């Protein structure tokens, strides 16, 4: 993927582009579509490890996603959950460091990222749960992820549960802003080989990012808890005041396929999630499912666990 193609979605999403809406519509009508590796190449390597990020690059990802959490000592790390027990051996290494929390009406023991320091988290094995060949893989810091990906693909970080951190006095948006500035990635076009697109379910965080980093694209994520009928033009116009694109769960687009057209009309790109070979649905294959979203519905990009199966052409 050449530099111009790799930057395509970033340019479309950038709030600094005055003709954003026209460019977005042109993208939807063209065959230039963008591949985002969801948690890395997470169908083939343990999610959010350097191995998964490295493989995503090898498989041609235009962007690599990082979910972000914050350690007890204020370091951004890459992990999907806000606790460590699903993807590490934290139960064995720190058996007494859990808290009891209610999850879906049940009490569960959880080892929260924010309760352990980076040094402690680095003692964990983040690969063996996926396969013995990945034993010893660590939870990477976001800086480590940036260092690995930079020059080879774009960054697509998600601020995970920033409201939870906010309630504890931890300012996640500020940590993200500061790290991007230290890396010289806080302005669109600062590094042609490593464009940055920010994402979150939290509109307050995206508003903060819009104020501090106005040229960087921002995607507002929309989950399945949102009924499709609630994604009205009025709501889309409100989203467009702080975001440059939407990232809906793919089920929302199947229920309301005109959402793509309506978002594009307001200058918003559309980047649905998540496409994976491990999920069964009415489509005959993962490739056919992705083609339907990309070339029939006209989305601009999509998140997939299987970067090697992304269809570049209809």
PDB file of C-alpha atoms in Angstrom:
ATOM      1  CA  UNK A   1       0.000   0.000   0.000  1.00  0.00           C
ATOM      2  CA  UNK A   2       1.569   3.290  -1.086  1.00  0.00           C
ATOM      3  CA  UNK A   3       1.688   6.398   1.058  1.00  0.00           C
ATOM      4  CA  UNK A   4      -1.164   8.191  -0.729  1.00  0.00           C
ATOM      5  CA  UNK A   5      -3.498   5.231  -0.360  1.00  0.00           C
ATOM      6  CA  UNK A   6      -2.498   4.662   3.256  1.00  0.00           C
ATOM      7  CA  UNK A   7      -3.356   8.258   4.107  1.00  0.00           C
ATOM      8  CA  UNK A   8      -6.640   8.215   2.201  1.00  0.00           C
ATOM      9  CA  UNK A   9      -8.974   7.666   5.162  1.00  0.00           C
ATOM     10  CA  UNK A  10      -7.004  10.027   7.375  1.00  0.00           C
ATOM     11  CA  UNK A  11      -7.389  12.823   4.810  1.00  0.00           C
ATOM     12  CA  UNK A  12     -11.073  12.096   4.427  1.00  0.00           C
ATOM     13  CA  UNK A  13     -11.609  12.260   8.175  1.00  0.00           C
ATOM     14  CA  UNK A  14      -9.466  15.319   8.841  1.00  0.00           C
ATOM     15  CA  UNK A  15     -11.381  18.270  10.197  1.00  0.00           C
ATOM     16  CA  UNK A  16      -8.948  20.553   8.410  1.00  0.00           C
ATOM     17  CA  UNK A  17     -10.234  19.505   4.989  1.00  0.00           C
ATOM     18  CA  UNK A  18     -12.881  21.977   3.892  1.00  0.00           C
ATOM     19  CA  UNK A  19     -14.348  19.733   1.220  1.00  0.00           C
ATOM     20  CA  UNK A  20     -14.576  16.703   3.482  1.00  0.00           C
ATOM     21  CA  UNK A  21     -18.104  15.728   2.456  1.00  0.00           C
ATOM     22  CA  UNK A  22     -17.306  15.672  -1.243  1.00  0.00           C
ATOM     23  CA  UNK A  23     -14.140  13.677  -0.685  1.00  0.00           C
ATOM     24  CA  UNK A  24     -15.984  11.165   1.479  1.00  0.00           C
ATOM     25  CA  UNK A  25     -18.661  10.641  -1.132  1.00  0.00           C
ATOM     26  CA  UNK A  26     -16.004  10.242  -3.800  1.00  0.00           C
ATOM     27  CA  UNK A  27     -14.320   7.592  -1.652  1.00  0.00           C
ATOM     28  CA  UNK A  28     -17.549   5.661  -1.233  1.00  0.00           C
ATOM     29  CA  UNK A  29     -18.012   5.614  -4.987  1.00  0.00           C
ATOM     30  CA  UNK A  30     -14.432   4.488  -5.680  1.00  0.00           C
ATOM     31  CA  UNK A  31     -12.600   1.230  -5.015  1.00  0.00           C
ATOM     32  CA  UNK A  32     -10.181   2.811  -2.521  1.00  0.00           C
ATOM     33  CA  UNK A  33     -11.053   1.142   0.766  1.00  0.00           C
ATOM     34  CA  UNK A  34      -9.084   1.080   3.996  1.00  0.00           C
ATOM     35  CA  UNK A  35      -8.077  -1.966   6.043  1.00  0.00           C
ATOM     36  CA  UNK A  36      -7.886  -1.618   9.833  1.00  0.00           C
ATOM     37  CA  UNK A  37      -6.375  -4.557  11.719  1.00  0.00           C
ATOM     38  CA  UNK A  38      -8.617  -5.088  14.747  1.00  0.00           C
ATOM     39  CA  UNK A  39      -6.381  -5.540  17.799  1.00  0.00           C
ATOM     40  CA  UNK A  40      -3.689  -6.439  15.268  1.00  0.00           C
ATOM     41  CA  UNK A  41      -3.979  -9.615  13.219  1.00  0.00           C
ATOM     42  CA  UNK A  42      -5.913 -11.032  16.146  1.00  0.00           C
ATOM     43  CA  UNK A  43      -7.249 -14.108  14.343  1.00  0.00           C
ATOM     44  CA  UNK A  44      -3.694 -15.432  14.110  1.00  0.00           C
ATOM     45  CA  UNK A  45      -1.812 -14.015  17.112  1.00  0.00           C
ATOM     46  CA  UNK A  46      -2.775 -12.935  20.633  1.00  0.00           C
ATOM     47  CA  UNK A  47      -4.617  -9.633  20.471  1.00  0.00           C
ATOM     48  CA  UNK A  48      -2.751  -6.473  21.382  1.00  0.00           C
ATOM     49  CA  UNK A  49       0.687  -8.006  21.432  1.00  0.00           C
ATOM     50  CA  UNK A  50       3.606  -6.876  19.328  1.00  0.00           C
ATOM     51  CA  UNK A  51       3.349 -10.208  17.503  1.00  0.00           C
ATOM     52  CA  UNK A  52      -0.218  -9.385  16.427  1.00  0.00           C
ATOM     53  CA  UNK A  53       0.761  -5.874  15.351  1.00  0.00           C
ATOM     54  CA  UNK A  54       3.780  -7.132  13.412  1.00  0.00           C
ATOM     55  CA  UNK A  55       1.700  -9.736  11.599  1.00  0.00           C
ATOM     56  CA  UNK A  56      -0.962  -7.140  10.750  1.00  0.00           C
ATOM     57  CA  UNK A  57       1.687  -5.056   9.021  1.00  0.00           C
ATOM     58  CA  UNK A  58       2.951  -8.114   7.137  1.00  0.00           C
ATOM     59  CA  UNK A  59      -0.616  -8.829   6.008  1.00  0.00           C
ATOM     60  CA  UNK A  60      -0.982  -5.348   4.529  1.00  0.00           C
ATOM     61  CA  UNK A  61      -2.936  -3.417   7.155  1.00  0.00           C
ATOM     62  CA  UNK A  62      -3.333   0.288   6.385  1.00  0.00           C
ATOM     63  CA  UNK A  63      -3.987   0.992  10.062  1.00  0.00           C
ATOM     64  CA  UNK A  64      -3.407  -1.054  13.216  1.00  0.00           C
ATOM     65  CA  UNK A  65      -5.820  -0.589  16.103  1.00  0.00           C
ATOM     66  CA  UNK A  66      -4.687  -0.193  19.703  1.00  0.00           C
ATOM     67  CA  UNK A  67      -7.134  -0.223  22.621  1.00  0.00           C
ATOM     68  CA  UNK A  68      -5.709   1.865  25.428  1.00  0.00           C
ATOM     69  CA  UNK A  69      -5.763   1.477  29.199  1.00  0.00           C
ATOM     70  CA  UNK A  70      -3.859   3.217  31.999  1.00  0.00           C
ATOM     71  CA  UNK A  71      -1.660   1.547  34.606  1.00  0.00           C
ATOM     72  CA  UNK A  72      -1.534   2.461  38.271  1.00  0.00           C
ATOM     73  CA  UNK A  73       1.519   4.614  37.572  1.00  0.00           C
ATOM     74  CA  UNK A  74      -0.084   6.444  34.661  1.00  0.00           C
ATOM     75  CA  UNK A  75       1.333   4.626  31.622  1.00  0.00           C
ATOM     76  CA  UNK A  76      -0.783   3.950  28.533  1.00  0.00           C
ATOM     77  CA  UNK A  77      -0.832   0.255  27.633  1.00  0.00           C
ATOM     78  CA  UNK A  78      -2.539  -1.708  24.850  1.00  0.00           C
ATOM     79  CA  UNK A  79      -5.300  -3.980  26.097  1.00  0.00           C
ATOM     80  CA  UNK A  80      -8.936  -4.395  25.077  1.00  0.00           C
ATOM     81  CA  UNK A  81     -10.431  -5.147  28.494  1.00  0.00           C
ATOM     82  CA  UNK A  82     -10.094  -2.928  31.538  1.00  0.00           C
ATOM     83  CA  UNK A  83      -8.926  -5.997  33.451  1.00  0.00           C
ATOM     84  CA  UNK A  84      -6.174  -8.513  32.781  1.00  0.00           C
ATOM     85  CA  UNK A  85      -7.535 -11.977  33.588  1.00  0.00           C
ATOM     86  CA  UNK A  86      -8.890 -12.894  30.135  1.00  0.00           C
ATOM     87  CA  UNK A  87      -5.655 -12.458  28.187  1.00  0.00           C
ATOM     88  CA  UNK A  88      -2.868 -12.889  30.763  1.00  0.00           C
ATOM     89  CA  UNK A  89      -1.825 -15.171  33.631  1.00  0.00           C
ATOM     90  CA  UNK A  90      -2.427 -12.461  36.227  1.00  0.00           C
ATOM     91  CA  UNK A  91      -4.373 -14.904  38.443  1.00  0.00           C
ATOM     92  CA  UNK A  92      -1.193 -16.941  38.898  1.00  0.00           C
ATOM     93  CA  UNK A  93       1.271 -14.079  39.281  1.00  0.00           C
ATOM     94  CA  UNK A  94      -0.793 -11.798  41.516  1.00  0.00           C
ATOM     95  CA  UNK A  95      -3.480 -14.044  43.031  1.00  0.00           C
ATOM     96  CA  UNK A  96      -4.513 -11.588  45.717  1.00  0.00           C
ATOM     97  CA  UNK A  97      -4.739  -8.417  43.659  1.00  0.00           C
ATOM     98  CA  UNK A  98      -8.299  -8.800  42.409  1.00  0.00           C
ATOM     99  CA  UNK A  99     -11.427  -6.856  43.260  1.00  0.00           C
ATOM    100  CA  UNK A 100     -14.957  -8.241  43.295  1.00  0.00           C
ATOM    101  CA  UNK A 101     -17.159  -6.528  40.733  1.00  0.00           C
ATOM    102  CA  UNK A 102     -20.688  -7.076  39.488  1.00  0.00           C
ATOM    103  CA  UNK A 103     -20.661  -8.071  35.815  1.00  0.00           C
ATOM    104  CA  UNK A 104     -24.018  -8.853  34.184  1.00  0.00           C
ATOM    105  CA  UNK A 105     -25.568  -9.537  37.562  1.00  0.00           C
ATOM    106  CA  UNK A 106     -22.790 -11.853  38.748  1.00  0.00           C
ATOM    107  CA  UNK A 107     -19.887 -11.230  41.109  1.00  0.00           C
ATOM    108  CA  UNK A 108     -16.568 -11.749  39.349  1.00  0.00           C
ATOM    109  CA  UNK A 109     -12.943 -11.437  40.399  1.00  0.00           C
ATOM    110  CA  UNK A 110     -11.217  -8.839  38.254  1.00  0.00           C
ATOM    111  CA  UNK A 111      -7.598  -7.743  38.066  1.00  0.00           C
ATOM    112  CA  UNK A 112      -7.945  -4.178  36.834  1.00  0.00           C
ATOM    113  CA  UNK A 113      -5.271  -2.549  34.708  1.00  0.00           C
ATOM    114  CA  UNK A 114      -5.442   0.589  36.813  1.00  0.00           C
ATOM    115  CA  UNK A 115      -4.575  -1.360  39.987  1.00  0.00           C
ATOM    116  CA  UNK A 116      -1.192  -2.643  38.762  1.00  0.00           C
ATOM    117  CA  UNK A 117       1.960  -0.742  37.866  1.00  0.00           C
ATOM    118  CA  UNK A 118       3.635  -1.101  34.496  1.00  0.00           C
ATOM    119  CA  UNK A 119       6.462  -3.072  36.108  1.00  0.00           C
ATOM    120  CA  UNK A 120       3.935  -5.530  37.501  1.00  0.00           C
ATOM    121  CA  UNK A 121       2.031  -5.844  34.223  1.00  0.00           C
ATOM    122  CA  UNK A 122       5.285  -6.513  32.379  1.00  0.00           C
ATOM    123  CA  UNK A 123       5.690  -9.678  34.490  1.00  0.00           C
ATOM    124  CA  UNK A 124       2.571 -11.194  32.899  1.00  0.00           C
ATOM    125  CA  UNK A 125       2.381 -13.655  30.026  1.00  0.00           C
ATOM    126  CA  UNK A 126      -0.010 -12.203  27.445  1.00  0.00           C
ATOM    127  CA  UNK A 127       0.458 -14.907  24.810  1.00  0.00           C
ATOM    128  CA  UNK A 128       0.066 -18.416  26.228  1.00  0.00           C
ATOM    129  CA  UNK A 129      -3.735 -18.177  26.427  1.00  0.00           C
ATOM    130  CA  UNK A 130      -3.740 -17.992  22.611  1.00  0.00           C
ATOM    131  CA  UNK A 131      -1.021 -20.544  21.831  1.00  0.00           C
ATOM    132  CA  UNK A 132       2.145 -21.977  23.330  1.00  0.00           C
ATOM    133  CA  UNK A 133       4.216 -20.483  20.510  1.00  0.00           C
ATOM    134  CA  UNK A 134       3.369 -17.029  21.889  1.00  0.00           C
ATOM    135  CA  UNK A 135       4.405 -17.798  25.479  1.00  0.00           C
ATOM    136  CA  UNK A 136       6.216 -14.888  27.054  1.00  0.00           C
ATOM    137  CA  UNK A 137       4.537 -12.172  24.996  1.00  0.00           C
ATOM    138  CA  UNK A 138       3.995  -9.051  27.052  1.00  0.00           C
ATOM    139  CA  UNK A 139       1.307  -6.403  27.281  1.00  0.00           C
ATOM    140  CA  UNK A 140       2.897  -3.592  25.262  1.00  0.00           C
ATOM    141  CA  UNK A 141       2.916   0.047  26.200  1.00  0.00           C
ATOM    142  CA  UNK A 142       1.421   2.340  23.607  1.00  0.00           C
ATOM    143  CA  UNK A 143       4.877   3.805  23.066  1.00  0.00           C
ATOM    144  CA  UNK A 144       6.195   0.337  22.220  1.00  0.00           C
ATOM    145  CA  UNK A 145       3.340  -0.128  19.768  1.00  0.00           C
ATOM    146  CA  UNK A 146       4.056   3.233  18.143  1.00  0.00           C
ATOM    147  CA  UNK A 147       7.733   2.379  17.816  1.00  0.00           C
ATOM    148  CA  UNK A 148       6.909  -0.925  16.104  1.00  0.00           C
ATOM    149  CA  UNK A 149       4.173   0.344  13.754  1.00  0.00           C
ATOM    150  CA  UNK A 150       5.618   3.724  12.846  1.00  0.00           C
ATOM    151  CA  UNK A 151       6.655   3.982   9.223  1.00  0.00           C
ATOM    152  CA  UNK A 152       4.740   0.849   8.225  1.00  0.00           C
ATOM    153  CA  UNK A 153       1.077   1.623   8.952  1.00  0.00           C
ATOM    154  CA  UNK A 154      -1.213   4.153  10.548  1.00  0.00           C
ATOM    155  CA  UNK A 155      -2.275   4.219  14.203  1.00  0.00           C
ATOM    156  CA  UNK A 156      -5.944   3.820  15.170  1.00  0.00           C
ATOM    157  CA  UNK A 157      -6.031   4.113  18.992  1.00  0.00           C
ATOM    158  CA  UNK A 158      -9.231   3.796  21.007  1.00  0.00           C
ATOM    159  CA  UNK A 159      -9.651   5.447  24.383  1.00  0.00           C
ATOM    160  CA  UNK A 160     -11.246   2.613  26.401  1.00  0.00           C
ATOM    161  CA  UNK A 161     -13.519   3.436  29.343  1.00  0.00           C
ATOM    162  CA  UNK A 162     -12.201   6.989  29.808  1.00  0.00           C
ATOM    163  CA  UNK A 163     -15.186   7.755  32.045  1.00  0.00           C
ATOM    164  CA  UNK A 164     -14.037   5.077  34.515  1.00  0.00           C
ATOM    165  CA  UNK A 165     -10.573   6.622  34.666  1.00  0.00           C
ATOM    166  CA  UNK A 166     -12.099  10.091  34.902  1.00  0.00           C
ATOM    167  CA  UNK A 167     -13.990   9.079  38.037  1.00  0.00           C
ATOM    168  CA  UNK A 168     -10.622   8.199  39.613  1.00  0.00           C
ATOM    169  CA  UNK A 169      -9.023  11.481  38.650  1.00  0.00           C
ATOM    170  CA  UNK A 170      -7.077   9.987  35.726  1.00  0.00           C
ATOM    171  CA  UNK A 171      -7.212  12.172  32.618  1.00  0.00           C
ATOM    172  CA  UNK A 172      -6.872   9.676  29.770  1.00  0.00           C
ATOM    173  CA  UNK A 173      -7.302  12.219  26.949  1.00  0.00           C
ATOM    174  CA  UNK A 174      -4.409  14.266  28.340  1.00  0.00           C
ATOM    175  CA  UNK A 175      -2.179  11.182  28.430  1.00  0.00           C
ATOM    176  CA  UNK A 176      -3.025  10.440  24.795  1.00  0.00           C
ATOM    177  CA  UNK A 177      -2.471  14.035  23.723  1.00  0.00           C
ATOM    178  CA  UNK A 178       0.868  14.246  25.529  1.00  0.00           C
ATOM    179  CA  UNK A 179       2.211  11.018  24.033  1.00  0.00           C
ATOM    180  CA  UNK A 180       1.200  12.006  20.503  1.00  0.00           C
ATOM    181  CA  UNK A 181       2.927  15.357  20.967  1.00  0.00           C
ATOM    182  CA  UNK A 182       6.096  13.719  22.275  1.00  0.00           C
ATOM    183  CA  UNK A 183       6.143  11.555  19.170  1.00  0.00           C
ATOM    184  CA  UNK A 184       5.437  14.438  16.800  1.00  0.00           C
ATOM    185  CA  UNK A 185       2.158  12.840  15.702  1.00  0.00           C
ATOM    186  CA  UNK A 186      -0.258  15.456  17.012  1.00  0.00           C
ATOM    187  CA  UNK A 187      -0.845  17.184  13.656  1.00  0.00           C
ATOM    188  CA  UNK A 188      -2.325  15.547  10.564  1.00  0.00           C
ATOM    189  CA  UNK A 189       0.407  15.031   7.964  1.00  0.00           C
ATOM    190  CA  UNK A 190       3.246  15.304  10.476  1.00  0.00           C
ATOM    191  CA  UNK A 191       4.417  11.822   9.481  1.00  0.00           C
ATOM    192  CA  UNK A 192       3.227  10.762   6.045  1.00  0.00           C
ATOM    193  CA  UNK A 193       4.022   7.119   6.787  1.00  0.00           C
ATOM    194  CA  UNK A 194       2.114   7.040  10.077  1.00  0.00           C
ATOM    195  CA  UNK A 195      -1.249   8.827   9.966  1.00  0.00           C
ATOM    196  CA  UNK A 196      -3.284   8.818  13.194  1.00  0.00           C
ATOM    197  CA  UNK A 197      -7.037   8.434  13.651  1.00  0.00           C
ATOM    198  CA  UNK A 198      -8.545   8.594  17.150  1.00  0.00           C
ATOM    199  CA  UNK A 199     -11.670   6.738  18.287  1.00  0.00           C
ATOM    200  CA  UNK A 200     -13.888   6.351  21.340  1.00  0.00           C
ATOM    201  CA  UNK A 201     -17.420   5.582  22.491  1.00  0.00           C
ATOM    202  CA  UNK A 202     -17.089   8.592  24.822  1.00  0.00           C
ATOM    203  CA  UNK A 203     -18.154  11.869  23.230  1.00  0.00           C
ATOM    204  CA  UNK A 204     -16.668  13.962  26.058  1.00  0.00           C
ATOM    205  CA  UNK A 205     -13.221  12.541  25.305  1.00  0.00           C
ATOM    206  CA  UNK A 206     -13.589  13.138  21.580  1.00  0.00           C
ATOM    207  CA  UNK A 207     -14.575  16.742  22.269  1.00  0.00           C
ATOM    208  CA  UNK A 208     -11.397  17.147  24.336  1.00  0.00           C
ATOM    209  CA  UNK A 209      -9.350  15.663  21.520  1.00  0.00           C
ATOM    210  CA  UNK A 210     -11.057  17.901  18.965  1.00  0.00           C
ATOM    211  CA  UNK A 211     -10.080  20.976  20.969  1.00  0.00           C
ATOM    212  CA  UNK A 212      -6.479  19.908  21.573  1.00  0.00           C
ATOM    213  CA  UNK A 213      -5.746  18.107  18.287  1.00  0.00           C
ATOM    214  CA  UNK A 214      -8.144  19.699  15.792  1.00  0.00           C
ATOM    215  CA  UNK A 215      -6.461  18.370  12.645  1.00  0.00           C
ATOM    216  CA  UNK A 216      -6.491  14.710  13.691  1.00  0.00           C
ATOM    217  CA  UNK A 217      -9.509  12.664  12.570  1.00  0.00           C
ATOM    218  CA  UNK A 218     -11.873  11.380  15.269  1.00  0.00           C
ATOM    219  CA  UNK A 219     -14.301   8.461  14.987  1.00  0.00           C
ATOM    220  CA  UNK A 220     -17.298   8.175  17.318  1.00  0.00           C
ATOM    221  CA  UNK A 221     -18.073   4.527  18.001  1.00  0.00           C
ATOM    222  CA  UNK A 222     -21.685   3.354  18.150  1.00  0.00           C
ATOM    223  CA  UNK A 223     -22.534   0.017  19.750  1.00  0.00           C
ATOM    224  CA  UNK A 224     -25.377  -2.434  19.344  1.00  0.00           C
ATOM    225  CA  UNK A 225     -27.086  -1.052  22.440  1.00  0.00           C
ATOM    226  CA  UNK A 226     -28.092   1.863  20.202  1.00  0.00           C
ATOM    227  CA  UNK A 227     -31.262   0.985  18.308  1.00  0.00           C
ATOM    228  CA  UNK A 228     -30.840   1.834  14.614  1.00  0.00           C
ATOM    229  CA  UNK A 229     -33.954   4.018  14.713  1.00  0.00           C
ATOM    230  CA  UNK A 230     -32.202   6.271  17.231  1.00  0.00           C
ATOM    231  CA  UNK A 231     -29.417   7.138  14.798  1.00  0.00           C
ATOM    232  CA  UNK A 232     -31.370   9.990  13.281  1.00  0.00           C
ATOM    233  CA  UNK A 233     -30.127  12.810  11.089  1.00  0.00           C
ATOM    234  CA  UNK A 234     -30.374  15.056  14.132  1.00  0.00           C
ATOM    235  CA  UNK A 235     -28.078  12.764  16.079  1.00  0.00           C
ATOM    236  CA  UNK A 236     -25.649  12.513  13.177  1.00  0.00           C
ATOM    237  CA  UNK A 237     -25.490  16.305  12.953  1.00  0.00           C
ATOM    238  CA  UNK A 238     -24.694  16.443  16.662  1.00  0.00           C
ATOM    239  CA  UNK A 239     -21.935  13.829  16.238  1.00  0.00           C
ATOM    240  CA  UNK A 240     -20.479  15.891  13.394  1.00  0.00           C
ATOM    241  CA  UNK A 241     -19.823  18.734  15.856  1.00  0.00           C
ATOM    242  CA  UNK A 242     -17.051  16.737  17.566  1.00  0.00           C
ATOM    243  CA  UNK A 243     -16.217  13.797  15.273  1.00  0.00           C
ATOM    244  CA  UNK A 244     -15.228  13.386  11.649  1.00  0.00           C
ATOM    245  CA  UNK A 245     -16.547   9.860  11.260  1.00  0.00           C
ATOM    246  CA  UNK A 246     -18.676   7.157  12.859  1.00  0.00           C
ATOM    247  CA  UNK A 247     -17.723   3.585  13.720  1.00  0.00           C
ATOM    248  CA  UNK A 248     -20.985   1.657  14.056  1.00  0.00           C
ATOM    249  CA  UNK A 249     -21.369  -1.994  14.940  1.00  0.00           C
ATOM    250  CA  UNK A 250     -21.925  -3.702  11.589  1.00  0.00           C
ATOM    251  CA  UNK A 251     -25.334  -4.973  12.713  1.00  0.00           C
ATOM    252  CA  UNK A 252     -26.605  -1.401  12.770  1.00  0.00           C
ATOM    253  CA  UNK A 253     -25.799  -0.988   9.087  1.00  0.00           C
ATOM    254  CA  UNK A 254     -27.597  -4.199   8.166  1.00  0.00           C
ATOM    255  CA  UNK A 255     -30.665  -2.936  10.019  1.00  0.00           C
ATOM    256  CA  UNK A 256     -30.409   0.563   8.580  1.00  0.00           C
ATOM    257  CA  UNK A 257     -28.282   0.520   5.394  1.00  0.00           C
ATOM    258  CA  UNK A 258     -29.166   4.112   4.512  1.00  0.00           C
ATOM    259  CA  UNK A 259     -27.070   5.185   7.511  1.00  0.00           C
ATOM    260  CA  UNK A 260     -24.000   5.180   5.251  1.00  0.00           C
ATOM    261  CA  UNK A 261     -25.601   7.575   2.781  1.00  0.00           C
ATOM    262  CA  UNK A 262     -26.899   9.850   5.537  1.00  0.00           C
ATOM    263  CA  UNK A 263     -23.543   9.972   7.316  1.00  0.00           C
ATOM    264  CA  UNK A 264     -21.707  10.709   4.070  1.00  0.00           C
ATOM    265  CA  UNK A 265     -24.132  13.526   3.326  1.00  0.00           C
ATOM    266  CA  UNK A 266     -22.962  15.182   6.549  1.00  0.00           C
ATOM    267  CA  UNK A 267     -19.279  14.666   5.751  1.00  0.00           C
ATOM    268  CA  UNK A 268     -18.851  11.736   8.140  1.00  0.00           C
ATOM    269  CA  UNK A 269     -16.934   8.638   7.114  1.00  0.00           C
ATOM    270  CA  UNK A 270     -18.284   5.224   8.110  1.00  0.00           C
ATOM    271  CA  UNK A 271     -16.016   2.537   9.594  1.00  0.00           C
ATOM    272  CA  UNK A 272     -17.957  -0.493  10.915  1.00  0.00           C
ATOM    273  CA  UNK A 273     -16.698  -3.235  13.218  1.00  0.00           C
ATOM    274  CA  UNK A 274     -15.895  -6.166  13.561  1.00  0.00           C
ATOM    275  CA  UNK A 275     -15.373  -8.643  10.700  1.00  0.00           C
ATOM    276  CA  UNK A 276     -13.917 -11.994  11.711  1.00  0.00           C
ATOM    277  CA  UNK A 277     -13.715 -15.515  10.403  1.00  0.00           C
ATOM    278  CA  UNK A 278     -14.734 -16.938  13.779  1.00  0.00           C
ATOM    279  CA  UNK A 279     -18.237 -15.442  13.575  1.00  0.00           C
ATOM    280  CA  UNK A 280     -20.997 -17.160  11.632  1.00  0.00           C
ATOM    281  CA  UNK A 281     -23.714 -15.186   9.831  1.00  0.00           C
ATOM    282  CA  UNK A 282     -25.846 -15.238   6.701  1.00  0.00           C
ATOM    283  CA  UNK A 283     -22.911 -14.523   4.365  1.00  0.00           C
ATOM    284  CA  UNK A 284     -21.219 -17.420   2.571  1.00  0.00           C
ATOM    285  CA  UNK A 285     -17.743 -16.227   3.474  1.00  0.00           C
ATOM    286  CA  UNK A 286     -15.907 -13.503   5.324  1.00  0.00           C
ATOM    287  CA  UNK A 287     -14.756 -12.040   2.005  1.00  0.00           C
ATOM    288  CA  UNK A 288     -18.344 -11.798   0.721  1.00  0.00           C
ATOM    289  CA  UNK A 289     -19.448 -10.153   3.941  1.00  0.00           C
ATOM    290  CA  UNK A 290     -16.688  -7.542   3.744  1.00  0.00           C
ATOM    291  CA  UNK A 291     -17.373  -6.918   0.033  1.00  0.00           C
ATOM    292  CA  UNK A 292     -21.039  -6.294   0.804  1.00  0.00           C
ATOM    293  CA  UNK A 293     -20.190  -3.612   3.343  1.00  0.00           C
ATOM    294  CA  UNK A 294     -17.385  -2.061   1.322  1.00  0.00           C
ATOM    295  CA  UNK A 295     -18.805  -2.053  -2.193  1.00  0.00           C
ATOM    296  CA  UNK A 296     -22.580  -2.429  -1.818  1.00  0.00           C
ATOM    297  CA  UNK A 297     -23.238  -0.360   1.284  1.00  0.00           C
ATOM    298  CA  UNK A 298     -20.251   1.890   0.511  1.00  0.00           C
ATOM    299  CA  UNK A 299     -18.451   2.115   3.841  1.00  0.00           C
ATOM    300  CA  UNK A 300     -15.030   3.766   3.770  1.00  0.00           C
ATOM    301  CA  UNK A 301     -13.096   1.263   5.876  1.00  0.00           C
ATOM    302  CA  UNK A 302     -13.651  -1.604   8.277  1.00  0.00           C
ATOM    303  CA  UNK A 303     -12.108  -3.385  11.252  1.00  0.00           C
ATOM    304  CA  UNK A 304     -11.181  -7.040  10.806  1.00  0.00           C
ATOM    305  CA  UNK A 305      -9.366  -9.729  12.782  1.00  0.00           C
ATOM    306  CA  UNK A 306      -8.287 -11.230   9.434  1.00  0.00           C
ATOM    307  CA  UNK A 307      -6.278  -8.612   7.524  1.00  0.00           C
ATOM    308  CA  UNK A 308      -5.090 -11.182   4.983  1.00  0.00           C
ATOM    309  CA  UNK A 309      -8.665 -11.722   3.767  1.00  0.00           C
ATOM    310  CA  UNK A 310      -9.559  -8.079   3.167  1.00  0.00           C
ATOM    311  CA  UNK A 311     -10.907  -7.582  -0.396  1.00  0.00           C
ATOM    312  CA  UNK A 312      -9.246  -4.653  -2.125  1.00  0.00           C
ATOM    313  CA  UNK A 313     -11.553  -4.906  -5.162  1.00  0.00           C
ATOM    314  CA  UNK A 314     -15.291  -5.671  -5.607  1.00  0.00           C
TER     315      UNK A 314
END
